[in-house]
CSV table of C-alpha atoms in Angstrom, one decimal:
chain,number,residue,atom,x,y,z
X,1,MET,CA,128.8,120.2,91.4
X,2,SER,CA,126.5,118.4,93.8
X,3,ASN,CA,125.4,114.8,93.1
X,4,PHE,CA,122.4,115.2,95.5
X,5,THR,CA,118.9,114.2,94.3
X,6,LEU,CA,116.7,117.2,94.3
X,7,ALA,CA,114.6,117.6,97.4
X,8,VAL,CA,111.0,116.5,97.2
X,9,THR,CA,109.0,119.7,97.8
X,10,ALA,CA,105.4,120.6,98.4
X,11,ASP,CA,105.5,122.8,95.2
X,12,TRP,CA,106.7,119.8,93.1
X,13,LEU,CA,104.0,117.5,94.5
X,14,ALA,CA,101.3,120.2,94.0
X,15,ASP,CA,101.8,120.2,90.2
X,16,LYS,CA,98.8,118.4,88.7
X,17,LYS,CA,101.1,116.7,86.2
X,18,ASN,CA,103.2,115.2,89.1
X,19,LYS,CA,102.7,111.4,89.4
X,20,PHE,CA,102.3,111.7,93.1
X,21,PHE,CA,99.7,114.4,92.9
X,22,GLU,CA,96.8,112.3,94.1
X,23,TYR,CA,98.5,111.4,97.4
X,24,ASP,CA,98.3,113.5,100.5
X,25,ILE,CA,101.9,113.7,101.5
X,26,SER,CA,102.2,115.9,104.6
X,27,SER,CA,104.9,118.5,105.3
X,28,GLU,CA,106.1,116.2,108.2
X,29,ALA,CA,106.4,113.3,105.8
X,30,LEU,CA,108.3,115.5,103.4
X,31,VAL,CA,110.9,116.2,106.1
X,32,MET,CA,111.4,112.4,106.6
X,33,ILE,CA,111.4,111.7,102.8
X,34,ASN,CA,114.2,114.3,102.3
X,35,ARG,CA,116.3,112.6,105.0
X,36,SER,CA,116.6,109.5,102.8
X,37,GLU,CA,118.7,109.8,99.7
X,38,THR,CA,117.2,106.5,98.5
X,39,LEU,CA,113.6,107.5,98.8
X,40,LYS,CA,114.2,110.9,97.2
X,41,ALA,CA,115.9,109.2,94.3
X,42,ASP,CA,113.2,106.6,94.0
X,43,MET,CA,110.4,109.2,93.8
X,44,ARG,CA,112.3,111.3,91.3
X,45,ALA,CA,113.0,108.2,89.2
X,46,TYR,CA,109.4,107.1,89.2
X,47,ALA,CA,108.2,110.6,88.3
X,48,ALA,CA,110.7,110.7,85.3
X,49,SER,CA,110.2,107.2,84.1
X,50,ASP,CA,108.7,106.6,80.6
X,51,VAL,CA,107.1,103.3,81.8
X,52,THR,CA,105.1,104.7,84.8
X,53,ALA,CA,101.8,106.5,85.0
X,54,ALA,CA,100.4,108.8,87.7
X,55,GLY,CA,99.7,107.0,91.0
X,56,LYS,CA,96.0,106.3,91.7
X,57,VAL,CA,94.1,106.2,95.0
X,58,ASN,CA,93.0,102.7,95.9
X,59,PRO,CA,89.5,102.7,97.3
X,60,LYS,CA,90.2,99.8,99.6
X,61,ALA,CA,91.4,100.9,103.0
X,62,GLY,CA,94.9,99.7,103.8
X,63,ALA,CA,95.7,98.6,100.3
X,64,GLY,CA,99.0,99.2,98.6
X,65,GLU,CA,100.1,98.0,95.2
X,66,TYR,CA,102.5,98.5,92.3
X,67,ASN,CA,101.1,97.3,89.0
X,68,THR,CA,103.9,96.5,86.6
X,69,PRO,CA,104.0,97.8,83.0
X,70,VAL,CA,102.7,95.5,80.3
X,71,GLY,CA,103.0,96.3,76.6
X,72,LYS,CA,101.8,99.8,76.1
X,73,ILE,CA,100.2,100.0,79.5
X,74,LYS,CA,102.3,101.8,81.9
X,75,GLY,CA,103.0,100.7,85.5
X,76,PHE,CA,101.4,102.6,88.3
X,77,LEU,CA,101.2,102.9,92.1
X,78,TYR,CA,97.7,102.1,93.5
X,79,ILE,CA,97.7,103.1,97.2
X,80,ALA,CA,94.9,103.7,99.6
X,81,SER,CA,94.6,107.2,101.1
X,82,ASP,CA,94.9,106.0,104.7
X,83,ARG,CA,98.4,104.7,104.1
X,84,PHE,CA,99.4,108.4,104.1
X,85,ASN,CA,97.8,109.2,107.5
X,86,THR,CA,101.2,109.4,109.3
X,87,PRO,CA,104.7,110.4,108.3
X,88,GLU,CA,106.0,107.0,109.2
X,89,GLY,CA,103.2,105.3,107.2
X,90,THR,CA,103.9,107.5,104.2
X,91,VAL,CA,107.6,106.7,104.2
X,92,SER,CA,107.0,102.9,104.6
X,93,ILE,CA,104.4,102.5,101.8
X,94,LEU,CA,106.4,104.7,99.4
X,95,ALA,CA,109.6,102.9,100.1
X,96,HIS,CA,108.0,99.5,99.7
X,97,GLU,CA,106.1,100.1,96.5
X,98,LEU,CA,108.9,102.1,94.9
X,99,GLY,CA,111.2,99.2,95.9
X,100,HIS,CA,109.0,97.0,93.6
X,101,PHE,CA,109.2,99.7,90.9
X,102,ARG,CA,113.0,99.6,91.0
X,103,VAL,CA,113.3,95.9,90.4
X,104,GLU,CA,110.3,95.5,88.2
X,105,GLU,CA,111.3,98.1,85.6
X,106,PRO,CA,111.9,96.6,82.1
X,107,ASN,CA,115.3,94.8,82.1
X,108,ALA,CA,115.7,95.2,85.9
X,109,ALA,CA,116.4,92.2,88.1
X,110,ILE,CA,112.9,90.8,88.8
X,111,ALA,CA,111.4,91.8,85.5
X,112,THR,CA,114.1,89.8,83.7
X,113,ALA,CA,113.8,86.8,86.1
X,114,ARG,CA,110.0,86.8,85.6
X,115,ALA,CA,110.4,87.0,81.8
X,116,ASN,CA,112.9,84.2,81.8
X,117,ALA,CA,110.6,82.0,83.9
X,118,LEU,CA,107.7,82.6,81.5
X,119,THR,CA,109.9,81.8,78.5
X,120,GLY,CA,111.2,78.6,80.1
X,121,LYS,CA,107.7,77.7,81.5
X,122,ASP,CA,109.4,77.4,84.9
X,123,LYS,CA,106.7,77.8,87.5
X,124,ALA,CA,109.1,77.4,90.4
X,125,ALA,CA,111.3,80.2,89.1
X,126,TYR,CA,108.3,82.4,88.6
X,127,GLU,CA,107.1,81.8,92.1
X,128,SER,CA,110.6,82.5,93.4
X,129,ALA,CA,110.7,85.8,91.6
X,130,CYS,CA,107.3,86.7,93.1
X,131,HIS,CA,108.7,86.2,96.6
X,132,LEU,CA,112.0,87.9,95.9
X,133,THR,CA,110.4,91.1,94.6
X,134,GLU,CA,108.8,91.3,98.1
X,135,GLY,CA,112.2,90.7,99.6
X,136,TYR,CA,113.6,93.6,97.7
X,137,ALA,CA,110.6,95.8,98.6
X,138,HIS,CA,111.2,95.1,102.3
X,139,TYR,CA,114.9,95.6,101.8
X,140,ASN,CA,114.2,99.1,100.4
X,141,GLU,CA,112.1,99.9,103.4
X,142,VAL,CA,114.9,98.9,105.8
X,143,LYS,CA,117.4,101.0,103.9
X,144,VAL,CA,115.2,104.1,103.8
X,145,ARG,CA,114.4,103.9,107.5
X,146,ASP,CA,118.1,103.4,108.4
X,147,GLU,CA,119.0,106.5,106.3
X,148,ILE,CA,116.4,108.5,108.0
X,149,LEU,CA,117.5,107.4,111.5
X,150,GLU,CA,121.2,108.1,110.6
X,151,THR,CA,120.2,111.6,109.3
X,152,ASN,CA,118.2,112.3,112.5
X,153,ARG,CA,121.3,111.6,114.5
X,154,LEU,CA,123.5,113.7,112.3
X,155,VAL,CA,121.1,116.7,112.4
X,156,ALA,CA,120.8,116.4,116.2
X,157,GLU,CA,124.6,116.4,116.5
X,158,LEU,CA,125.0,119.4,114.2
X,159,GLU,CA,122.3,121.2,116.2
X,160,GLN,CA,124.1,120.2,119.5
X,161,ARG,CA,121.0,118.6,121.0
X,162,PRO,CA,119.8,115.2,122.1
X,163,LEU,CA,117.4,113.2,120.0
X,164,THR,CA,113.8,114.2,120.6
X,165,GLU,CA,111.4,111.8,122.3
X,166,GLN,CA,109.7,111.2,119.0
X,167,GLU,CA,113.0,110.4,117.3
X,168,VAL,CA,114.0,108.0,120.1
X,169,GLN,CA,110.7,106.2,119.9
X,170,LEU,CA,111.0,106.0,116.1
X,171,GLU,CA,114.6,104.6,116.4
X,172,SER,CA,113.4,102.0,118.9
X,173,ARG,CA,110.6,100.8,116.7
X,174,TRP,CA,112.4,100.8,113.4
X,175,ARG,CA,115.5,99.1,114.8
X,176,GLY,CA,113.6,96.4,116.6
X,177,GLU,CA,114.6,97.2,120.1
X,178,GLY,CA,112.7,95.2,122.9
X,179,VAL,CA,109.2,94.1,121.9
X,180,HIS,CA,109.6,95.7,118.5
X,181,GLY,CA,112.0,93.0,117.5
X,182,SER,CA,109.2,90.5,116.8
X,183,ARG,CA,107.2,93.0,114.7
X,184,GLY,CA,107.3,93.8,111.0
X,185,GLU,CA,109.5,96.9,110.8
X,186,GLY,CA,111.9,95.9,113.7
X,187,GLN,CA,112.0,92.3,112.6
X,188,ASP,CA,113.0,93.3,109.1
X,189,HIS,CA,115.8,95.5,110.4
X,190,LEU,CA,117.1,92.7,112.7
X,191,ILE,CA,117.2,90.2,109.8
X,192,ALA,CA,119.2,92.7,107.7
X,193,ARG,CA,121.5,93.6,110.6
X,194,ARG,CA,122.2,90.0,111.5
X,195,ILE,CA,123.4,89.2,108.0
X,196,SER,CA,125.5,92.4,107.6
X,197,ASP,CA,127.1,91.9,111.1
X,198,ALA,CA,127.9,88.2,110.2
X,199,ALA,CA,129.6,89.4,107.0
X,200,ARG,CA,131.6,92.0,108.8
X,201,GLU,CA,132.9,89.5,111.3
X,202,GLU,CA,134.4,87.5,108.3
X,203,PRO,CA,135.9,90.3,106.1
X,204,GLY,CA,136.6,89.4,102.5
X,205,HIS,CA,134.2,86.5,102.4
X,206,MET,CA,131.1,88.3,101.1
X,207,THR,CA,130.9,91.4,99.0
X,208,ALA,CA,128.4,94.2,99.7
X,209,THR,CA,126.4,93.0,96.8
X,210,GLN,CA,126.2,89.5,98.1
X,211,VAL,CA,125.2,90.7,101.5
X,212,MET,CA,122.4,92.7,99.9
X,213,GLU,CA,121.3,89.7,97.9
X,214,ALA,CA,121.3,87.4,100.9
X,215,THR,CA,119.3,90.0,102.9
X,216,ALA,CA,116.6,90.4,100.2
X,217,PHE,CA,116.4,86.6,100.0
X,218,ALA,CA,116.0,86.3,103.8
X,219,LEU,CA,113.4,89.0,103.9
X,220,ALA,CA,111.5,87.3,101.2
X,221,GLN,CA,111.5,84.0,103.1
X,222,ASN,CA,110.4,85.7,106.3
X,223,ASN,CA,107.5,87.4,104.4
X,224,LYS,CA,105.9,84.3,103.1
X,225,GLY,CA,103.5,84.0,106.1
X,226,ASN,CA,102.5,87.7,106.0
X,227,ILE,CA,99.1,88.7,104.7
X,228,THR,CA,98.6,90.8,101.6
X,229,SER,CA,96.7,94.0,102.0
X,230,ASN,CA,94.2,93.2,99.1
X,231,THR,CA,93.7,89.5,98.7
X,232,ARG,CA,94.1,88.6,102.4
X,233,GLN,CA,96.1,85.6,101.4
X,234,THR,CA,99.5,84.8,102.8
X,235,TYR,CA,102.3,85.7,100.4
X,236,GLY,CA,103.0,82.0,100.1
X,237,GLU,CA,99.5,81.5,98.8
X,238,PHE,CA,99.6,84.6,96.7
X,239,CYS,CA,102.8,83.7,94.8
X,240,ASP,CA,101.7,80.1,94.3
X,241,ALA,CA,98.4,81.4,92.8
X,242,ALA,CA,100.2,83.9,90.6
X,243,ALA,CA,102.6,81.3,89.3
X,244,SER,CA,99.7,78.9,88.5
X,245,ARG,CA,97.8,81.7,86.8
X,246,MET,CA,100.7,82.8,84.6
X,247,LEU,CA,101.9,79.3,83.8
X,248,PRO,CA,98.7,77.1,83.9
X,249,GLY,CA,100.2,74.4,81.7
X,250,ALA,CA,103.4,74.0,83.6
X,251,ALA,CA,104.1,71.5,86.4
X,252,PRO,CA,103.2,72.8,89.8
X,253,ALA,CA,106.2,74.4,91.6
X,254,GLU,CA,105.9,71.8,94.3
X,255,ALA,CA,106.3,69.0,91.8
X,256,THR,CA,109.6,70.2,90.4
X,257,GLY,CA,111.5,69.1,93.5
X,258,GLY,CA,114.3,70.8,95.4
X,259,ALA,CA,116.9,69.9,92.8
X,260,GLN,CA,115.2,72.1,90.2
X,261,ARG,CA,114.4,74.9,92.6
X,262,MET,CA,118.0,75.6,93.5
X,263,PRO,CA,121.5,74.2,93.0
X,264,GLN,CA,122.3,71.0,94.7
X,265,THR,CA,124.0,71.2,98.1
X,266,PRO,CA,125.5,68.3,100.1
X,267,SER,CA,122.9,66.7,102.3
X,268,LYS,CA,124.6,67.8,105.5
X,269,GLU,CA,124.5,71.5,104.6
X,270,PRO,CA,121.4,73.5,105.4
X,271,SER,CA,119.4,74.8,102.4
X,272,PRO,CA,119.2,78.6,101.9
X,273,THR,CA,115.5,78.2,100.9
X,274,ASP,CA,114.6,76.4,104.1
X,275,ASP,CA,116.8,78.2,106.6
X,276,LEU,CA,118.9,81.1,105.3
X,277,SER,CA,120.2,82.0,108.8
X,278,ALA,CA,121.6,78.4,109.3
X,279,PHE,CA,123.0,78.4,105.8
X,280,LEU,CA,124.8,81.7,106.4
X,281,ASP,CA,126.1,80.5,109.8
X,282,ARG,CA,127.6,77.4,108.1
X,283,MET,CA,128.9,79.3,105.2
X,284,LEU,CA,130.7,81.9,107.3
X,285,SER,CA,132.4,79.2,109.4
X,286,ALA,CA,133.3,77.0,106.5
X,287,ASP,CA,136.8,76.5,105.0
X,288,ASP,CA,137.6,78.4,101.8
X,289,ALA,CA,136.5,75.6,99.4
X,290,ALA,CA,133.1,75.1,101.1
X,291,PHE,CA,132.6,78.8,101.5
X,292,ARG,CA,133.1,79.4,97.7
X,293,ARG,CA,130.7,76.6,96.9
X,294,MET,CA,128.0,77.9,99.3
X,295,GLN,CA,128.6,81.4,98.1
X,296,GLN,CA,127.9,80.3,94.6
X,297,THR,CA,124.7,78.6,95.7
X,298,LEU,CA,123.4,81.9,96.9
X,299,ALA,CA,124.6,83.6,93.7
X,300,ASP,CA,122.8,81.0,91.5
X,301,LEU,CA,119.4,81.3,93.2
X,302,PRO,CA,116.6,82.6,91.0
X,303,PRO,CA,116.9,85.3,89.7
X,304,GLY,CA,120.6,84.8,90.3
X,305,ARG,CA,122.9,86.8,88.1
X,306,GLU,CA,120.3,89.5,87.4
X,307,VAL,CA,120.0,90.2,91.1
X,308,ILE,CA,123.7,90.7,91.4
X,309,ALA,CA,123.8,93.1,88.4
X,310,GLU,CA,121.0,95.1,90.0
X,311,GLY,CA,122.8,95.0,93.3
X,312,ILE,CA,125.9,96.6,91.9
X,313,ALA,CA,124.0,99.8,91.1
X,314,GLU,CA,122.3,99.7,94.5
X,315,VAL,CA,125.6,99.4,96.4
X,316,ASN,CA,127.0,102.3,94.4
X,317,ARG,CA,124.1,104.4,95.6
X,318,GLN,CA,124.7,103.3,99.2
X,319,GLU,CA,128.4,104.2,99.1
X,320,GLN,CA,127.6,107.7,97.9
X,321,TRP,CA,124.9,108.3,100.4
X,322,VAL,CA,127.0,109.0,103.6
X,323,ALA,CA,129.2,111.6,101.9
X,324,GLN,CA,126.2,113.2,100.3
X,325,GLN,CA,124.2,113.3,103.5
X,326,GLN,CA,127.1,114.8,105.5
X,327,ALA,CA,127.6,117.5,102.9
X,328,GLN,CA,123.9,118.3,102.8
X,329,ALA,CA,123.7,118.6,106.5
X,330,GLN,CA,126.6,121.0,106.6
X,331,GLN,CA,124.8,123.2,104.0
X,332,GLN,CA,121.4,122.9,105.9
X,333,PRO,CA,122.1,122.1,109.5
X,334,ALA,CA,118.6,123.0,110.7
X,335,MET,CA,108.9,94.6,80.5
X,336,ASP,CA,107.0,93.4,78.3
X,337,ALA,CA,105.9,90.7,80.8
X,338,PRO,CA,102.3,90.1,82.0
X,339,VAL,CA,100.9,92.4,84.6
X,340,MET,CA,102.0,91.5,88.2
X,341,VAL,CA,100.5,93.3,91.1
X,342,MET,CA,102.8,93.8,94.0
X,343,ARG,CA,100.9,93.6,97.3
X,344,HIS,CA,101.9,95.2,100.6
């Protein structure tokens, strides 16, 4: 019996009760969506969830949001129609916002971290969770794009043909080749690849879950200077404002000091919140004792344990994906937490 997620079809989307009904998802975009097991599963999960409502069209051009559930009010996607103008744009915005949905569901990693921060009146932890949810959304984009590119190559091989010019261009852009390495999609891919490559060079030091956690953290750090699609603030400003709004009586995040933001590390070691790349370089070259200590530093970062728990399920999905995709190609060769708006 197949473990594949059912394909996302035009007929399924055309049902007025479907939660993606308001969005104009083209047939070309559907082909790309169905080449990512992650994106198919995310869309099916959102459609079936008891805590989500139908997606709405955002009247502001370029806007993309996921509004988290609060009390009896369900969460919902709120995306501008122009984000669906191209197949690539459709894939990116859905992967990003559904990445938020996955970690913002009640009892999921970020939802739990945010609730704990509110309970403990910890503004720094709340701000950290705000950034990390963006890191996971970017991570979901990278994963979805990589799956599509791998499937493109698999299909081309089965059809005994080279990649099309469009497929080559897409691979170059999404994998950060040449000038694309300094731009959003390509830059995210290179950050993720650098961490996974470093981990592979030191087998046994980092688990797949810890690699994923480090990647999401690095993407969150890299995203701080990006501009939100709605407020036109940087994400650094946006998350600071969100933490101040939700915890107005707590001490400002900046006033808590580094010791309260993260576990203490020796002064000569780089801080993962200041320079994750340097931190990982030092960790992967450290002796066993130092490695274990630095590894624990990563594991203890907000939202810490919740992130690892969520990561286990994510890694399991990744491990199943290759086998599922190969089999599919052979068959078809041709929270009760306050509302938080996730910007893109």
